[in-house]
Each structure stands twice: as structure tokens, then as C-alpha cells.
Amino acid sequence: MPDYTLRIRRYNPETGKAPYWDQYTVTLDTHEAVLTGILEVKNRHDGSLGVRCSCRSAICGSCGMRINGQPGLACNTQVGDAVKRSKDGSNTIVIEPMGNMPVIRDLIVDMDAVHWKKVGRVTPWLLAKEPVPEREYIVPRESMVDVTQTMACIQCGSCVSDCLAMEADPEFIGPAALAKAYRFVGDPRDAQHQQRLEDLAEDPHGLYTCTHCFKCIDACPKDVAPMSQIMRLRRIAGQDHHIEDVNNGERHEQAFVVLIKKYGLLAEADIVPRSYGGNGITGGKFSPKSGQQIAQSLPFLVKAVLRGKVSIKETLIPHRLAPEDRAQIKTIFETVKGREKRNELNLYITGYDEDGDPHTEPVSTDKEGATA
Amino acid sequence: MTKVAYWPGCVSRGFTPELHGAMNLVAPKLGLDLVQLNRGSCTGAGVLAEHNQELVDTLNGRTFALAQQVDQAEFMMNICSTCQGAMSESQERLDANKEYRHDVNHTLAQFGLSYEKGIVNKNFLWVLVEDIGLDKLKSLVTNPLTNLKVGPFYGCYIVRPVERLHINDENPRDTYLPKVIEALGGTVIDYAGSHKCCGFPIITMNKEASLKQAGTHLTDAQEASADCLVTPCPLCHLNLDMQQPVAAKAVGNMELHMPVLHLPQLVGLALGISPKELGMNKHVVRPTSVIDWSETVIGSIPA
Ligand code: SF4
Ligand code: SF4
Ligand code: SF4
Ligand code: SF4
Ligand code: FES
């Protein structure tokens, strides 16, 4: 069995001493869990090591931590996999408490102060439709299958730990709570979809603060894909509930849609004014807010023009596709948007066709589907 | 020469024309014959996907179908992390499910187009390492970036999610930038922000948080004594370069002056192309340190 070096970040705020690192060597099989190593350290070397765990089978959600830079559960991360991420290629595993939450002691963070508070913020229970039926609610099967992905959450906080928007804006509601919000917005038995969405969209640290960084997707040990749920919330808020939020989230999305439909390509200079509610530099109608934003970024636009980065003409007349291609783009928009129901494919539910393994790079000579 | 169906993206032809120009200059030196896909549409940059999946998948399916029509192209290449991510997302759905692909191809059939499952679409960074190869790249270097301290900045869409992007033991694509910098003779600067988000997607929704992200990464790189950053993503370039003066203010770092290079520009410098030809005078943050460096180095070594 190989030796592994566990480099553990130690910190006890009560002592007033700065955080420091302790290093231990443990002997483990490659397939054993990082948590097994940590518990061996605690049992044999240092009983004062603070760590939280219970089920040891990825169910209870207590053992979230950062392992060689990656947030996840210590009980379902194998040491052999963890060392693949080691910076110097050695058998060292760097173990830290989760981020974005204050440390209580060593590897234990204050989940109450951050994670649970945020989950509480989204009213995480069903606000049932009235009248409550005498027996069960009858709902379409697909709609319940759809929310099972968010129901798989075990509240471990791994996604919260490395959320990059929360790092910049600690007040951001965050991935776990927003995934929980979708659990009810996607539930046909809930009566308050509109109110829930308005509340999240209008919050300046809410639905539209997610930067689309995918960190929470890779962090989650349960495939909840919080970011995908956030995108669903945005889609439903904008299109089904027509919520025009004060944060320009809906308008920003709409700006992309309109510009791509019109030109096939993006006119970046138009995105800013359109996102703030005007109809763009090229459209001639400014909202006062967009004027203010343009004035703020004007010095840099001027600089960009001076450096020959963009010409005034380019800024005012966006690049576009040839007329016949624009016509095709328009047809695509009309065909897809003309459907009664949005055609969405949730890979969590459908999985991958059996004929191909999606995780190996497919070869382009594969003719399957050519006639489909 | 390797023939490649080339998707330049929109930003590289709009706000960052120097990127597109630099790519065209380095391609022949690397043995890449670029066939530009002028008829493709914007990939949607992740925003269109939040609006309507089928819409973005059909638009990208159309571009894939156009790429598949390029005679004898070995693969499709892009020069934008965000394009890579947005297109990989569409491809994941299109390749995973036959019925869904059928729906999309039904729309495309109106234009006589059809997407065949399994296109290989790679960012220039991946092509450098996987197709051209680091040894070959090294052998092409005429002006090694000796003593130039470069911080890598990937852009989220090209490093996450790992499964969709086929980042694995065989192709550890989230470790390529330092390898390329080293192959070009430069010094890699390790700093906290290399794999983080530049903040661009929320610049109009939560400006403060957006600029704080850009400002923090730039400051971290500065503190780690980088001369410049390099990125394969023009959208990151917008937030890191064009917005740098405001980002500096947002984090209260008035000393900030961090040039940000596009990946093809960095490669071009090492292959002996002048900073001016590479459009480095077009950046908002003047890459003075890099140009001074290249003048002394390029000036002293006959190309
Ligand atoms: S995708 Fe959004 S919610 Fe998820 S980690 Fe990134 S910023 Fe946070
Ligand atoms: S979404 Fe995933 S990572 Fe986040 S708390 Fe739930 S189980 Fe943990
Ligand atoms: S993702 Fe960005 S660079 Fe790529 S095509 Fe769209 S706007 Fe252009
Ligand atoms: S860093 Fe920003 S612009 Fe770049 S890919 Fe990530 S989100 Fe996009
Ligand atoms: S110990 Fe329960 S999830 Fe790890």
C-alpha cells in the first residue's frame, strides 16, 4: 500500500493564533477515501483535529472540504484520484476547510452562518395550491422527474464553497439555495411560482448574479448541477412569467436574442445600452439609465477607438452576416420559437444514447445520424 | 499543412480584431490552413442557452454542419473559450440523443444542411498541445520568451465542466497554458486567479461584483510579479483589459497596470512576429513591459 502525505490546514479562531499547516503520513490503498486518512490521523496522531463526518457513504453531507484545491466530500473522494490533482505530482493531498464560510475549527466551517441562512432565504418548502385535494395531487410524471435532480441535494455546501460569484459578492444567494428554489418553481403543486421568481430576480444579489462559471457543476457530488437549475429559473422567469427585473438580467438576455436574430453575430457595443433598457446605439432610443452607463464606460470606449481597436463606424454599424445567412438565422428563430412548448433535453433524465460513449472524443467518420 | 474549419467568433472580429489578425499570422507558421466559416452565427455565449436550448443548439448545429462541409478539414477550431464552452454544450446534447438531433436537423433541412454526430471542435490552445505538439512548437520558436513572466488565464468555459470538455488524465486540458508558456521559453507565474471567472457575464447585472473579480485576479497576478497575462478568451480580454481602469478602481489598486495578451499574440512573439503586427498597440492597457522586452530580445537576436 502506498504512503500518502496529508497536509491539513489547522485553525482555531478561539486561540487567536494564525492558521498553520500540519503534515502526516498515512498508508492507504489507492481506492480508500480521503476521510479514512483524516480519521486515521485523528485517531492515531492528533485527537484535537476538528472534522465533521457521519455516514461515510455520501449521504449525510457532513464531510465537505477542499481536497487538493477541489471542493467535495472526503468520504467519496479516493486518495488515488485526489493525488492526480496534486500540484507537484507527488503523493501529497492538501486538505482545507470549505471556502466562502467562516471556519469554526480546522476543517469545520459555519454552515449556519452562510449555507443554511441562504437556503432559508428561498422559502424551502411547498406553498401548496388551494384547494388542497382530499387525497393526492395528480401531476404529470415528467414534471416530477424534472425536480428529482434538485431533490438529490444533500446540503453538503461543496458548491457554495467555491462559488466564484459569492467570492466577489458574499450576499449572493448562491448555487445550493437557488437549486432548492428550482425544486419548488419546477413543482406543479406549488402555488407561488411567480412570487418566488420575482423575489429572486429582483434581488440585487439574486438570480442574475451567477456568473455562469460552472464551479458548482463540477463541485457537486450528487449531480445536482446547480448552475443548470439557475439557467432554468432565468428561462422561466423571463419567458413564462415575463419578469423584467431591476438588475437588467432579463433585458441582457433579450439583448442577445434580438441582436443575434437580427445580425447573426453579436454587436458588443449594442449589448450594454440594450441591457440597460434602451434599444441600442444602433436603434437610436436610449433609456436614461443606459445613457448613464455609456457615459461611465465612455472614457474606455474612446480609448479603444483611439487605439484603433474599434472604429466609430464599427461601433455604430455592427458586423453582420450576409443576407441569405441572416434569413436562415431568422427562420431558425421562427421555427424554434413557434413551438408550443420549449424543446429541452435534460441529460440528467434522458442519459446518453447507448451507441456512443460521450466521454471519449467521438470520431468524425461516425456516420450514425447522417440520415436522422 | 493541416486543413482546419475555423470559427473566429464575433468578438474577435468586433472589439478584439487584433486577436483574429494575430491568429491569421501565426497559423501558416504552425502549419495550419484555416478555412474561415464566414456563414456561422454567434454561439450564444451561454446567454442564448439560458433563453432557449433548442434555439442555440440549432444555431450551433448549423455552424457544425457548415464546418462538416469543408472539404478535407481535419477538425474544427475556435479561438474563444466562451465559443468552445457554448459549442461543446450544444454538441453534448446533439450527440447524446438521436431524436433531439433529428428535431434540430429537421429545421436545418430547410437550408439543405444536416449535422452528423461527432464533430471534433477544439480551441486553439488544445490544438497547440494535442495536434501540433509541444515539441514541434518548441522547435518553431525563434525568439524564446526568456525572462518574460506570464500568468495564465483560461476563462471558465474552457476548464469547466470537466466531463463535457473531455478534460481527463489523457488530455489534462486545464493544465495546458503553463506548458505552452514554457514551450515558448517564458516563465510561468502561478497565482490564485488562473482558473477563475473574469466576471464578464454579470457586468451589466452586478457591476460591482464583476469588476471586483477582474480587479482581484489582476492584482493577484501583479503581486505574484507577472509581466503580463495570456488568455485564450476574447471575452475575458474585454473584462481584464478594456475594463482594467475601472476594475482597478473597484478594488482600490491604483498601481494596476497588467497587460493582457491573446494566446495567438504570445505564440506570435515567440515565432518572431513583431508586437505591432500582432496588434499589441491596440490594447487599452499598453503592453509596455512586453514590448520593451521584445524590443531588447527581438532586436538583439537576428530573426
Ligand atoms: S455557476 Fe453561478 S452559482 Fe455556480 S458556482 Fe458559478 S457563480 Fe456560483
Ligand atoms: S447542490 Fe450538490 S454540492 Fe451543493 S449542497 Fe447540494 S449536494 Fe452539495
Ligand atoms: S461566444 Fe463570444 S466570441 Fe464566441 S461567437 Fe459568441 S460572442 Fe462571439
Ligand atoms: S472568465 Fe468570464 S468571460 Fe471568460 S469564460 Fe469565464 S465567464 Fe466567460
Ligand atoms: S460522511 Fe456523510 S457525506 Fe461524507
XYZ file of C-alpha atoms and ligand atoms in Angstrom:
711
model
C 0.000 0.000 0.000
C 1.345 3.450 -0.929
C 2.137 6.225 1.548
C 0.248 9.491 1.315
C 1.154 12.812 2.850
C -1.872 14.641 4.223
C -1.209 18.361 4.521
C -4.015 19.702 6.691
C -4.873 23.324 7.357
C -5.310 23.898 11.079
C -7.049 26.873 12.642
C -8.773 27.568 15.888
C -10.113 31.138 15.960
C -10.574 30.959 19.735
C -6.817 30.789 20.356
C -6.148 33.983 18.389
C -3.322 32.139 16.629
C -2.982 32.354 12.845
C -3.830 29.292 10.730
C -0.974 26.845 10.130
C -0.316 23.572 8.333
C 0.234 20.120 9.818
C 1.587 17.220 7.848
C 1.037 13.491 8.435
C 1.901 10.332 6.549
C -0.726 7.612 6.225
C -0.606 4.287 4.420
C -3.714 3.553 2.364
C -4.967 1.661 -0.653
C -5.460 3.928 -3.666
C -9.216 3.348 -3.626
C -9.654 4.307 0.025
C -11.388 7.548 0.932
C -9.576 10.720 1.928
C -11.829 10.713 5.009
C -10.356 7.377 6.067
C -6.925 9.000 6.032
C -8.143 12.006 8.014
C -9.792 9.784 10.650
C -6.613 7.764 10.941
C -4.725 10.978 11.655
C -7.331 11.945 14.243
C -7.302 8.524 15.916
C -3.569 7.873 15.892
C -1.766 11.203 15.775
C -3.860 14.137 16.891
C -7.264 13.794 18.529
C -7.704 17.565 18.519
C -8.159 17.682 14.734
C -11.582 19.172 14.007
C -13.519 17.318 11.326
C -17.220 16.681 10.759
C -18.490 13.383 9.370
C -21.112 10.756 9.962
C -22.404 8.381 7.274
C -19.138 7.793 5.391
C -21.199 6.937 2.331
C -22.002 10.287 0.695
C -25.466 10.556 2.214
C -25.357 12.869 5.207
C -23.453 15.748 3.607
C -21.236 16.488 6.625
C -17.762 15.975 5.234
C -17.481 18.734 2.608
C -13.965 20.170 2.325
C -11.367 21.225 -0.230
C -9.157 18.381 -1.357
C -6.160 19.346 -3.485
C -7.948 22.508 -4.474
C -11.269 20.874 -5.337
C -14.381 21.060 -3.145
C -16.158 17.783 -2.455
C -16.925 15.051 0.041
C -13.942 13.481 1.803
C -15.838 10.200 2.133
C -16.338 9.703 -1.602
C -13.037 11.078 -2.866
C -10.499 8.310 -3.292
C -6.915 9.097 -2.344
C -5.734 7.746 -5.696
C -7.907 10.285 -7.528
C -7.042 13.121 -5.164
C -3.282 12.844 -5.801
C -3.823 13.191 -9.535
C -4.573 16.824 -8.783
C -1.510 17.357 -6.622
C 0.443 20.367 -7.833
C 3.911 18.864 -7.750
C 2.909 15.395 -8.924
C 3.763 13.886 -5.519
C 1.585 11.769 -3.221
C 0.584 14.862 -1.255
C -3.054 15.665 -0.527
C -3.710 19.219 0.602
C -6.810 19.363 2.787
C -8.535 22.635 3.627
C -11.906 23.665 5.028
C -14.536 24.819 2.529
C -14.383 28.404 1.286
C -16.944 31.229 1.425
C -17.849 30.212 5.007
C -16.110 31.138 8.272
C -14.004 28.426 9.899
C -15.174 27.210 13.313
C -12.228 24.895 13.800
C -9.802 23.194 11.385
C -11.972 21.515 8.731
C -15.296 22.530 10.253
C -16.982 25.606 8.793
C -20.007 27.569 9.953
C -22.724 26.220 7.669
C -25.431 28.018 9.677
C -23.985 31.452 9.065
C -23.889 31.067 5.295
C -25.323 27.968 3.694
C -28.398 27.370 5.827
C -29.207 31.052 6.043
C -29.261 31.254 2.256
C -31.330 28.110 1.865
C -33.792 29.548 4.366
C -33.961 32.694 2.241
C -35.728 30.905 -0.657
C -38.719 29.607 1.360
C -37.629 25.976 1.029
C -40.999 24.356 1.446
C -44.038 23.771 -0.708
C -46.601 26.568 -0.783
C -49.432 24.306 -1.807
C -52.066 25.140 -4.364
C -55.538 25.634 -2.949
C -57.792 23.848 -2.532
C -55.666 21.066 -1.162
C -57.129 17.890 -2.631
C -58.625 15.401 -0.251
C -56.255 12.739 -1.484
C -53.094 13.184 -3.560
C -52.291 15.860 -6.155
C -52.281 14.447 -9.666
C -49.306 15.803 -11.628
C -47.616 14.889 -14.910
C -44.854 12.403 -14.358
C -42.183 14.361 -16.282
C -42.598 17.424 -14.118
C -41.743 15.458 -11.001
C -38.872 13.618 -12.678
C -37.536 17.031 -13.616
C -37.250 18.194 -9.987
C -35.661 14.973 -8.747
C -32.293 16.330 -9.840
C -32.532 19.143 -7.293
C -34.031 16.786 -4.719
C -30.792 14.791 -4.848
C -29.037 17.628 -2.961
C -27.596 16.519 0.394
C -26.787 20.085 1.550
C -23.072 19.458 1.801
C -22.094 23.013 0.808
C -19.412 21.975 -1.698
C -20.947 24.171 -4.381
C -21.162 27.128 -2.005
C -17.520 26.647 -1.039
C -16.137 27.573 -4.445
C -18.889 29.705 -5.956
C -16.974 32.444 -7.744
C -19.824 34.950 -7.686
C -20.118 34.540 -3.919
C -16.395 35.064 -3.565
C -16.882 38.536 -5.085
C -20.313 39.189 -3.571
C -20.850 37.374 -0.245
C -24.510 38.381 -0.286
C -25.191 36.340 -3.436
C -27.861 33.739 -2.721
C -25.643 31.084 -4.222
C -25.920 27.744 -6.004
C -27.404 25.423 -3.355
C -30.213 27.790 -2.375
C -31.083 28.607 -5.991
C -31.153 24.914 -6.862
C -33.530 24.500 -3.937
C -35.652 27.346 -5.316
C -35.987 25.475 -8.610
C -37.139 22.442 -6.681
C -40.346 24.405 -5.948
C -40.579 26.554 -9.077
C -40.425 23.319 -11.070
C -43.038 21.649 -8.876
C -46.541 21.881 -10.360
C -48.107 21.609 -6.880
C -46.568 24.880 -5.741
C -48.841 27.919 -5.956
C -46.294 30.728 -5.801
C -44.026 30.366 -8.821
C -44.468 33.978 -9.906
C -43.780 35.396 -6.431
C -40.770 33.164 -5.880
C -39.271 34.170 -9.225
C -39.970 37.867 -8.779
C -38.336 37.766 -5.382
C -35.195 36.093 -6.748
C -34.990 38.170 -9.933
C -35.408 41.500 -8.168
C -32.815 40.736 -5.509
C -29.598 42.587 -6.491
C -27.657 39.577 -5.177
C -30.107 37.061 -6.574
C -30.844 35.140 -9.728
C -28.782 37.329 -12.047
C -25.577 37.475 -10.019
C -24.479 33.977 -11.040
C -21.572 34.414 -13.472
C -22.013 31.122 -15.232
C -18.650 29.803 -14.031
C -19.626 26.092 -13.822
C -17.784 25.695 -10.496
C -20.887 24.358 -8.759
C -21.480 21.799 -11.505
C -18.035 20.282 -11.021
C -18.178 20.615 -7.226
C -21.429 18.761 -6.642
C -21.057 15.099 -5.613
C -24.713 14.440 -6.414
C -25.006 15.765 -9.990
C -27.451 18.463 -8.936
C -25.827 20.866 -11.446
C -26.985 23.989 -9.593
C -25.995 26.267 -12.474
C -28.304 24.410 -14.843
C -31.150 24.939 -12.382
C -30.301 28.649 -12.214
C -30.496 28.848 -16.008
C -33.899 27.175 -15.848
C -35.093 29.695 -13.287
C -33.964 32.521 -15.577
C -35.663 30.956 -18.577
C -38.953 30.556 -16.727
C -38.752 33.992 -15.099
C -38.166 35.805 -18.377
C -40.280 33.852 -20.797
C -43.127 32.283 -18.856
C -43.587 34.952 -16.217
C -42.312 37.991 -18.165
C -40.440 39.366 -15.206
C -38.402 42.444 -16.160
C -36.089 42.716 -13.193
C -34.335 45.849 -11.962
C -30.989 44.100 -12.365
C -31.289 44.045 -16.167
C -30.975 40.262 -16.201
C -33.959 39.707 -18.428
C -33.049 42.654 -20.676
C -29.467 41.450 -21.005
C -30.690 38.068 -22.175
C -33.185 39.718 -24.506
C -30.418 41.914 -25.957
C -28.517 38.823 -27.053
C -31.620 37.258 -28.509
C -32.591 40.344 -30.517
C -29.092 41.058 -31.799
C -28.312 37.522 -32.859
C -31.673 37.217 -34.544
C -31.058 40.447 -36.414
C -27.405 40.174 -37.384
C -26.393 36.566 -36.736
C -23.387 37.935 -34.870
C -23.070 39.940 -31.698
C -22.635 43.664 -31.772
C -20.917 44.114 -28.425
C -21.298 47.877 -28.469
C -25.037 47.358 -28.505
C -25.149 44.901 -25.617
C -24.517 47.474 -22.912
C -27.162 50.055 -23.871
C -29.685 47.345 -24.659
C -29.041 45.581 -21.394
C -29.800 48.780 -19.563
C -33.131 49.101 -21.263
C -32.630 51.181 -24.411
C -32.761 49.747 -27.865
C -29.103 50.157 -28.518
C -26.713 52.608 -30.094
C -27.945 51.425 -33.460
C -31.584 51.736 -32.547
C -31.485 55.368 -31.552
C -33.588 55.101 -28.397
C -31.758 55.373 -25.106
C -33.083 54.800 -21.674
C -31.706 57.333 -19.177
C -30.029 54.502 -17.288
C -28.286 53.241 -20.389
C -27.068 56.761 -21.166
C -25.568 56.943 -17.708
C -23.838 53.589 -18.145
C -22.456 54.549 -21.528
C -21.158 57.819 -20.108
C -19.399 55.796 -17.414
C -17.730 53.484 -19.874
C -17.159 56.229 -22.445
C -13.564 57.003 -21.492
C -12.696 53.394 -22.242
C -14.660 53.260 -25.445
C -12.859 56.433 -26.517
C -9.570 54.836 -25.587
C -10.473 51.722 -27.547
C -11.287 53.846 -30.577
C -8.056 55.840 -30.180
C -6.000 52.681 -30.011
C -7.549 51.615 -33.299
C -9.208 48.718 -31.514
C -12.621 49.595 -32.866
C -13.586 52.295 -35.304
C -16.516 54.616 -34.701
C -18.098 53.139 -37.778
C -17.709 49.590 -36.477
C -19.192 50.641 -33.171
C -22.185 52.192 -34.832
C -22.689 49.764 -37.689
C -22.493 46.265 -36.274
C -20.868 43.423 -38.181
C -23.426 41.098 -39.613
C -23.821 38.014 -41.737
C -24.674 38.031 -45.432
C -28.407 38.478 -46.216
C -29.038 34.828 -47.131
C -27.434 33.654 -43.879
C -29.390 36.186 -41.882
C -32.520 34.807 -43.491
C -31.588 31.304 -42.322
C -30.969 32.534 -38.779
C -34.351 34.232 -38.803
C -36.019 31.038 -39.996
C -34.378 29.107 -37.149
C -35.658 31.648 -34.630
C -39.150 31.491 -36.054
C -39.247 27.701 -36.247
C -37.993 27.143 -32.725
C -39.893 29.971 -31.092
C -43.039 28.950 -32.939
C -43.254 25.705 -30.986
C -45.988 25.355 -28.444
C -43.572 24.078 -25.831
C -39.848 24.698 -25.490
C -37.963 21.641 -26.647
C -35.499 20.919 -23.851
C -33.239 17.958 -23.393
C -32.280 17.197 -19.813
C -29.379 14.776 -19.969
C -29.799 14.013 -16.275
C -33.081 12.357 -17.159
C -32.518 11.072 -20.683
C -28.908 9.985 -20.307
C -26.838 9.321 -23.419
C -27.762 7.151 -26.370
C -26.301 3.712 -25.882
C -24.473 3.716 -29.198
C -21.878 6.229 -28.127
C -19.784 6.860 -25.064
C -19.953 10.625 -24.591
C -16.796 10.676 -22.548
C -14.457 9.622 -25.285
C -13.805 12.005 -28.124
C -16.043 10.764 -30.929
C -14.519 10.350 -34.365
C -15.867 12.442 -37.189
C -16.168 9.451 -39.509
C -19.107 8.185 -37.482
C -21.951 8.306 -39.962
C -24.686 7.491 -37.488
C -27.302 10.179 -37.510
C -26.485 11.436 -41.005
C -29.843 10.334 -42.220
C -31.641 11.104 -38.995
C -0.389 21.777 -43.804
C -3.346 20.757 -41.654
C -6.627 21.968 -43.049
C -8.950 23.306 -40.368
C -12.532 24.589 -40.418
C -12.016 27.811 -38.497
C -14.640 29.594 -36.394
C -13.259 33.010 -35.395
C -16.238 34.073 -33.258
C -17.743 37.544 -33.226
C -15.740 39.344 -30.587
C -12.524 38.610 -32.452
C -13.992 40.458 -35.398
C -15.565 43.206 -33.304
C -13.943 44.527 -30.154
C -10.762 42.458 -30.342
C -9.789 42.480 -34.045
C -6.141 42.089 -33.016
C -6.921 38.528 -31.927
C -8.252 37.486 -35.306
C -5.340 39.236 -37.033
C -2.755 37.538 -34.818
C -4.320 34.123 -35.412
C -4.094 34.619 -39.164
C -0.401 35.496 -38.838
C 0.634 32.544 -36.673
C -1.442 29.875 -38.442
C 0.812 29.391 -41.526
C 3.881 29.264 -39.287
C 2.274 26.431 -37.325
C 1.220 24.568 -40.452
C -2.478 25.351 -40.077
C -4.508 26.091 -43.177
C -7.528 27.987 -41.870
C -10.759 27.817 -43.822
C -12.869 30.511 -42.207
C -16.523 29.768 -41.519
C -17.935 33.120 -42.561
C -21.502 31.907 -42.559
C -21.655 30.705 -38.946
C -23.613 32.617 -36.320
C -22.741 33.627 -32.762
C -22.543 30.633 -30.422
C -24.825 32.423 -27.977
C -22.067 32.792 -25.374
C -24.072 30.827 -22.812
C -26.716 33.543 -22.680
C -28.787 32.219 -25.552
C -28.695 28.796 -23.903
C -30.338 30.229 -20.814
C -33.033 31.633 -23.108
C -33.820 28.619 -25.259
C -31.792 25.437 -25.637
C -33.196 24.240 -28.906
C -32.568 27.639 -30.435
C -28.896 27.713 -29.509
C -28.410 24.061 -30.433
C -29.916 24.642 -33.868
C -27.738 27.712 -34.469
C -24.615 25.828 -33.401
C -25.749 22.704 -35.244
C -25.903 24.862 -38.360
C -22.326 26.058 -37.842
C -21.188 22.460 -37.209
C -22.930 21.346 -40.406
C -21.160 24.114 -42.322
C -17.848 23.000 -40.811
C -18.523 19.417 -41.839
C -18.922 20.623 -45.411
C -15.366 21.979 -45.530
C -13.623 19.533 -47.775
C -10.819 17.575 -46.094
C -10.808 19.627 -42.925
C -9.314 17.531 -40.135
C -11.242 19.258 -37.383
C -12.942 22.491 -36.424
C -11.068 25.141 -34.443
C -12.118 28.212 -32.447
C -10.189 30.967 -30.669
C -12.597 31.804 -27.855
C -13.030 29.935 -24.566
C -16.644 31.011 -24.475
C -17.277 29.756 -28.014
C -15.698 26.456 -27.006
C -17.920 26.116 -23.964
C -21.119 27.203 -25.690
C -20.486 24.935 -28.668
C -19.461 21.974 -26.510
C -22.703 22.353 -24.584
C -24.759 22.207 -27.771
C -22.704 19.318 -29.086
C -23.176 17.367 -25.876
C -26.954 17.463 -26.296
C -26.917 16.932 -30.053
C -24.627 13.925 -29.805
C -26.373 12.381 -26.824
C -29.829 11.917 -28.241
C -30.902 10.797 -31.685
C -34.448 12.158 -31.539
C -33.288 15.546 -30.400
C -30.705 15.629 -33.176
C -33.446 14.694 -35.569
C -35.562 17.676 -34.452
C -32.654 20.028 -34.999
C -31.730 18.527 -38.346
C -35.334 18.836 -39.408
C -35.027 22.607 -39.088
C -31.643 22.618 -40.810
C -33.007 20.551 -43.691
C -34.779 23.699 -44.912
C -31.331 25.008 -45.859
C -30.067 21.695 -47.191
C -27.898 21.236 -44.092
C -27.518 18.351 -41.661
C -25.301 17.836 -38.627
C -23.621 14.457 -38.291
C -22.894 13.408 -34.734
C -19.293 13.562 -33.577
C -17.629 16.743 -34.853
C -14.234 17.473 -33.289
C -14.164 21.136 -32.295
C -11.125 22.459 -30.436
C -9.896 25.716 -29.060
C -6.539 26.867 -30.448
C -4.968 26.055 -27.061
C -5.947 22.395 -27.375
C -4.759 22.291 -30.982
C -1.361 23.636 -29.924
C -0.837 20.841 -27.428
C -2.734 17.907 -28.929
C -2.318 18.358 -32.670
C 0.758 20.496 -33.230
C 2.518 19.222 -30.123
C 4.748 20.988 -27.626
C 7.973 19.615 -29.119
C 7.113 20.883 -32.566
C 6.050 24.213 -31.082
C 9.355 24.467 -29.244
C 11.281 23.763 -32.440
C 9.488 26.623 -34.203
C 10.427 29.214 -31.587
C 12.890 31.760 -32.958
C 12.613 34.302 -30.153
C 12.184 32.447 -26.871
C 10.273 34.449 -24.278
C 13.260 34.340 -21.948
C 12.620 36.069 -18.638
C 9.095 37.068 -19.623
C 6.872 36.264 -16.649
C 3.462 35.198 -17.907
C 0.353 34.428 -15.836
C -2.156 32.039 -17.448
C -5.860 32.958 -17.511
C -8.124 30.315 -19.058
C -11.706 31.587 -18.842
C -14.332 29.390 -17.196
C -15.856 27.976 -20.330
C -12.657 26.160 -21.309
C -11.929 24.475 -17.969
C -15.386 23.523 -16.688
C -17.394 21.341 -16.634
C -14.614 18.781 -16.994
C -16.735 15.964 -18.391
C -18.341 17.975 -21.149
C -14.952 19.333 -22.226
C -13.321 15.886 -22.102
C -10.735 17.021 -19.577
C -9.187 13.809 -18.271
C -5.935 12.027 -17.475
C -5.179 11.576 -21.148
C -5.958 15.172 -22.097
C -5.446 17.316 -18.980
C -6.694 20.369 -20.863
C -6.848 22.518 -17.745
C -3.049 22.328 -17.445
C -2.090 23.323 -20.995
C -1.424 27.050 -20.668
C 1.687 26.757 -18.453
C 3.023 24.058 -20.778
C 2.615 26.329 -23.785
C 4.210 29.292 -21.978
C 7.174 27.086 -21.104
C 7.470 25.696 -24.624
C 7.684 29.294 -25.841
C 10.556 29.874 -23.425
C 8.639 32.014 -20.949
C 8.356 31.801 -17.166
C 5.026 30.682 -15.727
C 3.553 32.739 -12.903
C 1.356 30.772 -10.536
C -1.361 32.949 -8.965
C -4.790 32.423 -7.456
C -6.956 33.559 -10.361
C -5.766 31.445 -13.314
C -8.865 29.208 -13.433
C -11.386 31.670 -12.035
C -14.005 33.850 -13.688
C -13.185 37.275 -15.090
C -16.692 38.465 -14.180
C -17.697 39.497 -17.681
C -21.093 37.733 -17.766
C -22.520 39.879 -14.969
C -21.006 43.217 -15.984
C -24.444 44.672 -16.689
C -26.237 42.883 -13.823
C -23.915 43.195 -10.861
C -21.191 45.558 -11.989
C -19.547 45.795 -8.604
C -19.067 42.029 -8.254
C -17.989 41.747 -11.876
C -15.272 44.381 -11.635
C -14.176 43.060 -8.267
C -13.498 39.684 -9.858
C -11.407 41.143 -12.692
C -9.589 43.501 -10.318
C -8.809 40.751 -7.816
C -7.279 38.389 -10.383
C -5.230 41.177 -11.959
C -3.998 42.256 -8.532
C -3.105 38.678 -7.576
C -1.096 38.354 -10.796
C 0.612 41.674 -10.114
C 1.529 40.579 -6.594
C 2.965 37.357 -7.994
C 5.106 39.672 -10.198
C 3.699 38.731 -13.591
C 4.749 40.908 -16.544
C 1.524 40.062 -18.353
C -1.380 37.624 -18.545
C -2.272 35.433 -21.509
C -5.800 34.226 -22.304
C -7.500 32.112 -24.960
C -10.770 34.039 -24.411
C -11.570 37.420 -26.000
C -14.433 37.969 -23.553
C -12.044 37.646 -20.633
C -9.852 40.083 -22.526
C -12.688 42.603 -22.541
C -13.100 42.485 -18.790
C -9.409 42.185 -17.960
C -8.016 44.694 -20.462
C -10.714 47.085 -21.591
C -12.289 47.355 -18.141
C -8.995 47.298 -16.269
C -9.016 51.002 -15.347
C -12.456 50.656 -13.694
C -11.603 47.241 -12.252
C -8.548 48.819 -10.639
C -10.795 51.379 -9.019
C -13.228 48.716 -7.843
C -10.505 47.012 -5.802
C -8.671 50.214 -4.886
C -5.456 49.253 -6.655
C -4.288 52.393 -8.387
C -0.935 50.843 -9.267
C -2.540 48.269 -11.512
C -1.032 48.004 -14.956
C -1.284 44.445 -16.207
C -1.104 43.858 -19.959
C -3.311 41.008 -21.161
C -2.253 39.131 -24.290
C -4.352 36.932 -26.532
C -2.882 33.444 -26.856
C -2.029 33.789 -30.581
C -0.184 37.029 -29.779
C 2.056 35.296 -27.247
C 2.760 32.477 -29.696
C 3.413 35.034 -32.449
C 6.001 36.887 -30.362
C 7.992 33.711 -29.827
C 7.729 32.867 -33.515
C 9.341 36.196 -34.356
C 6.366 38.333 -35.319
C 6.617 41.954 -34.165
C 4.321 43.259 -31.418
C 2.934 45.828 -33.819
C 1.945 43.261 -36.441
C 0.265 41.305 -33.672
C -1.853 44.348 -32.865
C -0.444 44.773 -29.387
C -0.711 48.537 -29.743
C -4.479 48.104 -29.804
C -4.906 47.112 -26.176
C -6.315 49.519 -23.639
C -3.570 48.619 -21.146
C -0.413 49.232 -23.126
C 1.766 46.122 -23.018
C 4.833 48.294 -22.433
C 6.666 45.696 -20.363
C 6.158 43.095 -23.084
C 7.090 45.439 -25.918
C 10.226 46.650 -24.087
C 11.092 43.072 -23.527
C 10.511 42.072 -27.148
C 12.466 45.059 -28.434
C 15.535 44.103 -26.475
C 15.176 40.402 -27.217
C 13.928 40.538 -30.770
C 16.301 43.421 -31.514
C 19.331 41.506 -30.256
C 18.600 38.167 -31.910
C 18.521 38.203 -35.679
C 15.256 36.519 -36.666
S -22.163 28.893 -11.824
Fe -23.076 30.552 -10.662
S -23.863 29.628 -8.811
Fe -22.489 28.142 -9.746
S -20.562 28.495 -8.736
Fe -20.543 29.765 -10.576
S -21.340 31.741 -9.975
Fe -21.804 30.289 -8.341
S -26.071 21.105 -4.741
Fe -24.592 19.475 -4.608
S -22.752 20.482 -3.851
Fe -24.431 21.871 -3.477
S -25.068 21.417 -1.398
Fe -26.337 20.170 -2.747
S -25.257 18.225 -2.911
Fe -23.814 19.688 -2.064
S -19.195 33.362 -27.804
Fe -18.328 35.306 -27.915
S -16.693 35.323 -29.337
Fe -17.844 33.471 -29.469
S -19.234 33.837 -31.112
Fe -20.354 34.433 -29.370
S -19.878 36.467 -28.801
Fe -18.556 35.783 -30.382
S -13.738 34.160 -17.440
Fe -15.552 35.291 -17.815
S -15.633 35.762 -19.981
Fe -14.093 34.288 -19.615
S -15.062 32.395 -19.926
Fe -15.293 32.771 -17.753
S -17.118 33.818 -17.553
Fe -16.535 33.883 -19.638
S -19.565 11.447 5.894
Fe -21.642 11.674 5.225
S -21.351 12.584 3.284
Fe -19.304 12.177 3.841
